[in-house]
Amino acid sequence: MQQRSTEKDEGTYKSACRMCHGGCGVLVHVKDGAVVKIEGDPESPLNKGKLCVKGLSSIEHLYNPDRLKYPLKRTGRRGEGKWERISWTEALNTIAARIKEIKRDYGAESIAIGTGTGRHHFHHVPRFANAIGTPNWCEPGTAQCFLPRIKVGLMTYGDLPVCDYYGDISPKCLLVWGHNPLISGPDGEIQFKVRECLRKGPKLLVVDPRRTELAEKADVWLQLRPGTDDALALSMLHVIINEDLCDNDFVEKWTVGFDKLATRVKDCTPEWAEEITWVPAAKIKEAARLFAIVKPGCIEWGCAIEHTPNSIQTARAVSMLPALTGNIDVPGGWIFGMHVLGFFPFLAENLSEEMKQCRLGADTYKVLSGVDTVLPSAHIPTLFTAMRTGEPYPIKAFLIFGNNALVTYGNVKEVYESLMKLDFLAVMDIYMTPTAELADIVLPAATWLEVDEIVGLPYVAENIVLAQQKIVSVEEARQDEEIFVELARKMNLPVGTEPAEEIYDEQLGTVLGTTFEELKRKGFASIPQRYHKYKDFGFFTPSQKIELYSSTMERLGYDPLPYYEEPPESPVSTPEIANEYPLILITGARVGSYFNSEYRQVPALRKKHPDPLMEIHPETAHELGIAEDDWAWIETRRGKIKQKAKLTRGIDPRVVHVEHGWWFPEEPGPEHGVWKSNANVLTDTGPPYDPAMGTYQLRALLCKVYRVA
Ligand SMILES: Nc1nc2c(c(=O)[nH]1)N[C@H]1C(S)=C(S)[C@@H](COP(=O)(O)OP(=O)(O)OC[C@H]3O[C@@H](n4cnc5c(=O)[nH]c(N)nc54)[C@H](O)[C@@H]3O)O[C@H]1N2
Ligand SMILES: Nc1nc2c(c(=O)[nH]1)N[C@H]1C(S)=C(S)[C@@H](COP(=O)(O)OP(=O)(O)OC[C@H]3O[C@@H](n4cnc5c(=O)[nH]c(N)nc54)[C@H](O)[C@@H]3O)O[C@H]1N2
Ligand code: SF4
Ligand SMILES: [Mo]
């Protein structure tokens, strides 16, 4: 790859790694205008000099010969893989003109804006959508990842609680639920912070169908049947309430709806849950008692509880454990962040009420898409249906900034059909992905070393803010934020035209009183953690208390109390399907070398993890005639893929796990092997959905497995 211009010629610069959605502090060494070395910043409170293997491979990503080098325009039929180089001016003029035409002919709502998970430009995507005037933006995670936890946090606590690794007292009990932060942080926390906490020897409780490194270390490992977290959480609430293990003073003073919750979980005994979850009743009791007694304690929860159509109620049930035990906003407990970043200007006021109401999903999935929810986004299955059928109204254009839609949305065959129906598709990415291959215009995106941004961690809590800085530029790649601004200017939009640095300065000024330039020099900034903040202001819920009984859910017409719901496809709910597809399938547990569909072209990372792996119990494998490293077909009612068998006693004989995110950049385009091992050939985006959030099922499905001949 060619250097375009040299932002920095020589020296060492502080920045924040963004190979995942973390932000470990780094020192970037530059020589003759090129990045020559990246190491962890020993001063960063998040990682104290350490980096994971992805961070350490950043240079191979930055100077990867496979990167997109300049804008491209399609010359053949859509998806045929024929391209011609064009200038940035031509690319942006084309996009601006097409948006204007489609807006004129079909209305702004017929333009959809897409992005991927938690990237530097994440907030700028809904901002850009609002500036254009369309309510329809989306991200594969909004209904399936993190947003359910955020919205549950807001409805229940008025804020998103996070584990306290920030003060003098470290958690003495850590309950890790459907999360594997030693590999996958942060949706929760940077792995180095979690490891630091573990070294202090807290009681460790782990809820996971797989024996992860954490499960291995746990005092109690609850190996549940996938998709039954709601039942498990309700039974733990039952034990804590029935054995009188609540912090009664706290519950009385600071919560509402305790009696109603107690009535709701009255019959959710550990014995009831054992039958549903496969977890022995004695273990459920042991875990509930430990969590109630060993204080302070908190919960690290992950997206595994958000990949089922009962995502909101599951997260609600789990979220109540720390409230009943008085572990809220205390040192070493579940705390609320310091919110050191000021308000981000989403420009929501630019959308009319009528537009907000016509957001796809707004009238049905009110917690995801509704008119008065936080960060509303379009319901994805409804959006793709609108692309294919024109109902309830047509979606004609899709502009994607950092998402490999053909890999990470559910039911990717349907995603393919949907994208092929569009009048206009633009994709901005770092590489030519199978999704970009379907576009009209492809734009080359910058990697994290080529971007100016601020990152507040943990997300929503924002205890620490870091500067990510543009250190070099490669070929013609540019950062997404700049493109939003340029497009807004080209379309003469009344809003969204100011440079991103102005927003950073505003946000940094509010609490920290600093500027982006200053932050770049310092690397990061924070203020000391404060506790018991609710004693001054109450909780930011309608009742100013923790809402065990949610008035928001009630107002929106949903059940204000959590309940159990059997996964829609399971040996219990669909025994006839289980006859043909007898194994329970989980997908997408994170692996250390990759980030969703990324980095299969980064040599050091691919070498560590060359093939997609399916985890299966040796007894099950033996019955099926499958040996270690054999390729196996994994088939559901939707389709089949192959992955390599990895035999492990760390998974129940009735369960298999496949990795998500697989395509093969080394294979010829336009498909790049996207149908071969892609977990989302196996999933569906059909109903039932979570009633409030519209979540579809990505895990706890039924499959069969057999050897590839
Ligand atoms: N290295 C790396 N880090 C990442 C990512 C990545 O791709 N690679 N992706 C990022 C993204 S987008 C996200 S959302 C997070 C996700 O990170 P996490 O929230 O940690 O989620 P996963 O790793 O998908 O799953 C966590 C654990 O849930 C278990 N699990 C599976 N099904 C169930 C179930 O039904 N119930 C319970 N209780 N557990 C279950 C899995 O076995 C796994 O060990 O990671 C982020 N960080
Ligand atoms: N079966 C199954 N499916 C899943 C999951 C699962 O566990 N199982 N997990 C789900 C979850 S939790 C999530 S969040 C989603 C994740 O889904 P996404 O976040 O959409 O992840 P990717 O599909 O890898 O898309 C990211 C794309 O952005 C590009 N990119 C990276 N940085 C930038 C940038 O700065 N600018 C631009 N323009 N492009 C960039 C990358 O090259 C890559 O092609 O997947 C979901 N899909
Ligand atoms: S955890 Fe994330 S931010 Fe930290 S070094 Fe690894 S990839 Fe970079
Ligand atoms: Mo995610």
PDB file of N, CA and C in Angstrom, residues 400-439:
ATOM      1  N   ILE A 400     -24.306   1.935   3.113  1.00  0.00           N
ATOM      2  CA  ILE A 400     -23.751   1.149   4.215  1.00  0.00           C
ATOM      3  C   ILE A 400     -22.346   1.639   4.553  1.00  0.00           C
ATOM      4  N   PHE A 401     -22.165   2.005   5.805  1.00  0.00           N
ATOM      5  CA  PHE A 401     -20.855   2.485   6.258  1.00  0.00           C
ATOM      6  C   PHE A 401     -20.278   1.514   7.285  1.00  0.00           C
ATOM      7  N   GLY A 402     -19.670   0.424   6.807  1.00  0.00           N
ATOM      8  CA  GLY A 402     -19.017  -0.489   7.735  1.00  0.00           C
ATOM      9  C   GLY A 402     -19.920  -1.594   8.228  1.00  0.00           C
ATOM     10  N   ASN A 403     -20.448  -2.381   7.319  1.00  0.00           N
ATOM     11  CA  ASN A 403     -21.192  -3.580   7.705  1.00  0.00           C
ATOM     12  C   ASN A 403     -21.132  -4.559   6.544  1.00  0.00           C
ATOM     13  N   ASN A 404     -20.817  -5.793   6.885  1.00  0.00           N
ATOM     14  CA  ASN A 404     -20.764  -6.847   5.882  1.00  0.00           C
ATOM     15  C   ASN A 404     -22.097  -7.598   5.965  1.00  0.00           C
ATOM     16  N   ALA A 405     -23.125  -6.970   5.390  1.00  0.00           N
ATOM     17  CA  ALA A 405     -24.509  -7.426   5.583  1.00  0.00           C
ATOM     18  C   ALA A 405     -24.709  -8.894   5.225  1.00  0.00           C
ATOM     19  N   LEU A 406     -23.983  -9.366   4.201  1.00  0.00           N
ATOM     20  CA  LEU A 406     -24.163 -10.752   3.766  1.00  0.00           C
ATOM     21  C   LEU A 406     -23.560 -11.754   4.745  1.00  0.00           C
ATOM     22  N   VAL A 407     -22.995 -11.275   5.822  1.00  0.00           N
ATOM     23  CA  VAL A 407     -22.396 -12.185   6.793  1.00  0.00           C
ATOM     24  C   VAL A 407     -23.036 -12.048   8.180  1.00  0.00           C
ATOM     25  N   THR A 408     -23.381 -10.838   8.582  1.00  0.00           N
ATOM     26  CA  THR A 408     -23.756 -10.667   9.990  1.00  0.00           C
ATOM     27  C   THR A 408     -25.243 -10.469  10.264  1.00  0.00           C
ATOM     28  N   TYR A 409     -26.056 -10.186   9.249  1.00  0.00           N
ATOM     29  CA  TYR A 409     -27.503 -10.218   9.505  1.00  0.00           C
ATOM     30  C   TYR A 409     -27.969 -11.677   9.473  1.00  0.00           C
ATOM     31  N   GLY A 410     -29.122 -11.942  10.106  1.00  0.00           N
ATOM     32  CA  GLY A 410     -29.705 -13.277  10.034  1.00  0.00           C
ATOM     33  C   GLY A 410     -30.194 -13.557   8.620  1.00  0.00           C
ATOM     34  N   ASN A 411     -30.359 -14.833   8.297  1.00  0.00           N
ATOM     35  CA  ASN A 411     -30.896 -15.265   7.008  1.00  0.00           C
ATOM     36  C   ASN A 411     -30.290 -14.499   5.829  1.00  0.00           C
ATOM     37  N   VAL A 412     -29.020 -14.738   5.581  1.00  0.00           N
ATOM     38  CA  VAL A 412     -28.295 -13.917   4.606  1.00  0.00           C
ATOM     39  C   VAL A 412     -28.722 -14.164   3.156  1.00  0.00           C
ATOM     40  N   LYS A 413     -29.376 -15.293   2.887  1.00  0.00           N
ATOM     41  CA  LYS A 413     -29.880 -15.478   1.520  1.00  0.00           C
ATOM     42  C   LYS A 413     -30.950 -14.430   1.231  1.00  0.00           C
ATOM     43  N   GLU A 414     -31.766 -14.168   2.238  1.00  0.00           N
ATOM     44  CA  GLU A 414     -32.806 -13.157   2.074  1.00  0.00           C
ATOM     45  C   GLU A 414     -32.187 -11.754   2.013  1.00  0.00           C
ATOM     46  N   VAL A 415     -31.121 -11.557   2.769  1.00  0.00           N
ATOM     47  CA  VAL A 415     -30.428 -10.259   2.696  1.00  0.00           C
ATOM     48  C   VAL A 415     -29.922 -10.048   1.270  1.00  0.00           C
ATOM     49  N   TYR A 416     -29.360 -11.085   0.684  1.00  0.00           N
ATOM     50  CA  TYR A 416     -28.866 -10.996  -0.697  1.00  0.00           C
ATOM     51  C   TYR A 416     -29.993 -10.600  -1.646  1.00  0.00           C
ATOM     52  N   GLU A 417     -31.125 -11.302  -1.539  1.00  0.00           N
ATOM     53  CA  GLU A 417     -32.267 -10.968  -2.414  1.00  0.00           C
ATOM     54  C   GLU A 417     -32.708  -9.526  -2.193  1.00  0.00           C
ATOM     55  N   SER A 418     -32.675  -9.089  -0.954  1.00  0.00           N
ATOM     56  CA  SER A 418     -33.114  -7.723  -0.643  1.00  0.00           C
ATOM     57  C   SER A 418     -32.184  -6.700  -1.287  1.00  0.00           C
ATOM     58  N   LEU A 419     -30.879  -6.899  -1.128  1.00  0.00           N
ATOM     59  CA  LEU A 419     -29.913  -5.923  -1.669  1.00  0.00           C
ATOM     60  C   LEU A 419     -29.977  -5.891  -3.202  1.00  0.00           C
ATOM     61  N   MET A 420     -30.225  -7.051  -3.806  1.00  0.00           N
ATOM     62  CA  MET A 420     -30.269  -7.116  -5.264  1.00  0.00           C
ATOM     63  C   MET A 420     -31.457  -6.339  -5.833  1.00  0.00           C
ATOM     64  N   LYS A 421     -32.472  -6.087  -5.005  1.00  0.00           N
ATOM     65  CA  LYS A 421     -33.670  -5.365  -5.471  1.00  0.00           C
ATOM     66  C   LYS A 421     -33.517  -3.841  -5.428  1.00  0.00           C
ATOM     67  N   LEU A 422     -32.440  -3.373  -4.803  1.00  0.00           N
ATOM     68  CA  LEU A 422     -32.321  -1.925  -4.597  1.00  0.00           C
ATOM     69  C   LEU A 422     -32.086  -1.183  -5.908  1.00  0.00           C
ATOM     70  N   ASP A 423     -32.498   0.078  -5.928  1.00  0.00           N
ATOM     71  CA  ASP A 423     -32.135   0.950  -7.050  1.00  0.00           C
ATOM     72  C   ASP A 423     -30.707   1.456  -6.893  1.00  0.00           C
ATOM     73  N   PHE A 424     -30.305   1.640  -5.631  1.00  0.00           N
ATOM     74  CA  PHE A 424     -28.972   2.204  -5.408  1.00  0.00           C
ATOM     75  C   PHE A 424     -28.380   1.683  -4.104  1.00  0.00           C
ATOM     76  N   LEU A 425     -27.161   1.167  -4.211  1.00  0.00           N
ATOM     77  CA  LEU A 425     -26.453   0.679  -3.023  1.00  0.00           C
ATOM     78  C   LEU A 425     -25.034   1.242  -3.041  1.00  0.00           C
ATOM     79  N   ALA A 426     -24.676   1.929  -1.958  1.00  0.00           N
ATOM     80  CA  ALA A 426     -23.287   2.390  -1.799  1.00  0.00           C
ATOM     81  C   ALA A 426     -22.721   1.729  -0.556  1.00  0.00           C
ATOM     82  N   VAL A 427     -21.479   1.267  -0.629  1.00  0.00           N
ATOM     83  CA  VAL A 427     -20.850   0.611   0.521  1.00  0.00           C
ATOM     84  C   VAL A 427     -19.481   1.234   0.765  1.00  0.00           C
ATOM     85  N   MET A 428     -19.273   1.671   1.981  1.00  0.00           N
ATOM     86  CA  MET A 428     -17.959   2.168   2.371  1.00  0.00           C
ATOM     87  C   MET A 428     -17.340   1.128   3.299  1.00  0.00           C
ATOM     88  N   ASP A 429     -16.167   0.648   2.948  1.00  0.00           N
ATOM     89  CA  ASP A 429     -15.522  -0.402   3.752  1.00  0.00           C
ATOM     90  C   ASP A 429     -14.020  -0.330   3.544  1.00  0.00           C
ATOM     91  N   ILE A 430     -13.313  -1.088   4.374  1.00  0.00           N
ATOM     92  CA  ILE A 430     -11.854  -1.130   4.273  1.00  0.00           C
ATOM     93  C   ILE A 430     -11.419  -2.122   3.191  1.00  0.00           C
ATOM     94  N   TYR A 431     -12.236  -3.164   3.021  1.00  0.00           N
ATOM     95  CA  TYR A 431     -11.931  -4.222   2.049  1.00  0.00           C
ATOM     96  C   TYR A 431     -13.110  -4.430   1.102  1.00  0.00           C
ATOM     97  N   MET A 432     -12.850  -5.112  -0.012  1.00  0.00           N
ATOM     98  CA  MET A 432     -13.924  -5.485  -0.926  1.00  0.00           C
ATOM     99  C   MET A 432     -14.604  -6.737  -0.377  1.00  0.00           C
ATOM    100  N   THR A 433     -15.648  -6.535   0.380  1.00  0.00           N
ATOM    101  CA  THR A 433     -16.364  -7.653   1.002  1.00  0.00           C
ATOM    102  C   THR A 433     -17.398  -8.207   0.018  1.00  0.00           C
ATOM    103  N   PRO A 434     -17.976  -9.377   0.298  1.00  0.00           N
ATOM    104  CA  PRO A 434     -19.056  -9.877  -0.560  1.00  0.00           C
ATOM    105  C   PRO A 434     -20.231  -8.900  -0.635  1.00  0.00           C
ATOM    106  N   THR A 435     -20.422  -8.122   0.418  1.00  0.00           N
ATOM    107  CA  THR A 435     -21.509  -7.130   0.428  1.00  0.00           C
ATOM    108  C   THR A 435     -21.156  -5.960  -0.490  1.00  0.00           C
ATOM    109  N   ALA A 436     -19.925  -5.464  -0.387  1.00  0.00           N
ATOM    110  CA  ALA A 436     -19.494  -4.353  -1.243  1.00  0.00           C
ATOM    111  C   ALA A 436     -19.583  -4.755  -2.719  1.00  0.00           C
ATOM    112  N   GLU A 437     -19.372  -6.034  -2.990  1.00  0.00           N
ATOM    113  CA  GLU A 437     -19.432  -6.520  -4.379  1.00  0.00           C
ATOM    114  C   GLU A 437     -20.812  -6.294  -5.011  1.00  0.00           C
ATOM    115  N   LEU A 438     -21.840  -6.065  -4.194  1.00  0.00           N
ATOM    116  CA  LEU A 438     -23.197  -5.864  -4.737  1.00  0.00           C
ATOM    117  C   LEU A 438     -23.527  -4.397  -4.979  1.00  0.00           C
ATOM    118  N   ALA A 439     -22.575  -3.517  -4.663  1.00  0.00           N
ATOM    119  CA  ALA A 439     -22.881  -2.084  -4.661  1.00  0.00           C
ATOM    120  C   ALA A 439     -22.793  -1.451  -6.049  1.00  0.00           C
TER     121      ALA A 439
END
